[in-house]
Amino acid sequence: MEKIKIHCIDDDHTQLRIYEKFLTREFYQVETSQDPKDALEKIKENKPDLILLDIEMPGMNGIELLRKLKENILLSSIQVLMVSGNLDANSVVKSFQFGAADYLRKPFYKEELIARVRQQLDNLISRRQYQKQIDNLKGQIMLMMDEVHDLHDATIFSLAKLAESRDPETGAHLERIREYTKALAENLAIHKDYSAIINEEFIDNIYHMSAIHDIGKVGIPDHILLKPGIFTKNEKIIMEKHTVIGGEALDATCKLNPNTTFLLMGRDIAYYHHERWDGTGYPFCLKEEEIPIAARITTIADVYDALNSRRVYRDRSYTKKQLHEFMDNQVSMMFDPFIYQQFLAIEDQFDQIKKKYSD
């Protein structure tokens, strides 16, 4: 077991020898200093468990040294027992104001010195045990939070997969969508205009909540959802209602849990991922920055994935050239121009994600 370290500071050499004699017999590790400035450097290096500090010293007195110790965040928690042969009420008050743990008057009996030292060390041990309990509790709480976080993420993705299971041709669409949106959000976060909005929480939320962008399709009849041809006007109106169905369902949940940012983002994505930059989208004809940024990001990811995949209404995916022709033509119409430029900058990442999660 490591010995308790005590640093004794006094300009009187004889007094320091007394400390050494009494305290080493109690099996404490004792270091001494006659010069306060020298003592401060030693304390920074060795960080004792307890300091015995004389008040009356030439140059820097004990109260000045105490103040310096308490102002240093790395040393402020060290217990300091002030010692003085002068019963000066003002010095005693200042000592406690600056954070001294106790006060010992010279001359003192050996038993009194040992009793005061033991009391401070008992307090120190109790605090350390308490801090250890707090740290253990924090660790358990963090573990529980991680488990809850994992559970809620798994639940969200399971709901999204359940909704998607009605369409057998979408394959790994959800896996790709959340990877696309995460990559695009991470790239946007490095730009000053977005760094205040897109933080780690935003990126984590969009990764998980982009997967439920089409959750409202659970309310669309199979004969429309799985239709292999072009929709009639009425069928198109019904199909477009999936945004409102999903948005309203998540909005109701948000009202019950108003402070959950991930649900608010999920609602925005479900409602608005078919809005268009030029205001001709659905369901509300929002335009430009009226559309929440999470939905604007998801729109690009969703279109990119749709063009790269087979669908009931299309036998084959687009070629690279066809994809670029279509998406480039949609800048400032369907897509936020700046976000689209960020997509182009990391399109290689999208290609890698597509290969990793190929159908």
Coordinates of C-alpha atoms in Angstrom, one line a residue, residues 7-10 31-45 48 51 53 57 65 69:
H7 CA 4.7 18.1 2.9
C8 CA 5.8 20.3 5.8
I9 CA 6.7 24.0 5.1
D10 CA 8.4 26.1 7.8
E31 CA 9.0 15.9 2.7
T32 CA 10.1 19.3 4.1
S33 CA 10.8 22.8 2.7
Q34 CA 12.1 26.0 4.3
D35 CA 11.4 28.2 1.3
P36 CA 7.8 28.7 0.1
K37 CA 8.7 29.1 -3.5
D38 CA 10.7 25.9 -3.5
A39 CA 7.9 24.2 -1.7
L40 CA 5.4 25.2 -4.4
E41 CA 7.5 23.6 -7.1
K42 CA 7.9 20.4 -5.1
I43 CA 4.2 20.3 -4.5
K44 CA 3.4 20.7 -8.2
E45 CA 5.8 17.7 -8.9
P48 CA 1.2 15.4 -1.4
I51 CA 0.4 20.0 3.7
L53 CA 2.0 25.2 6.3
M57 CA 7.6 33.1 6.9
L65 CA 1.2 30.3 -0.6
L69 CA -2.3 26.5 -4.1

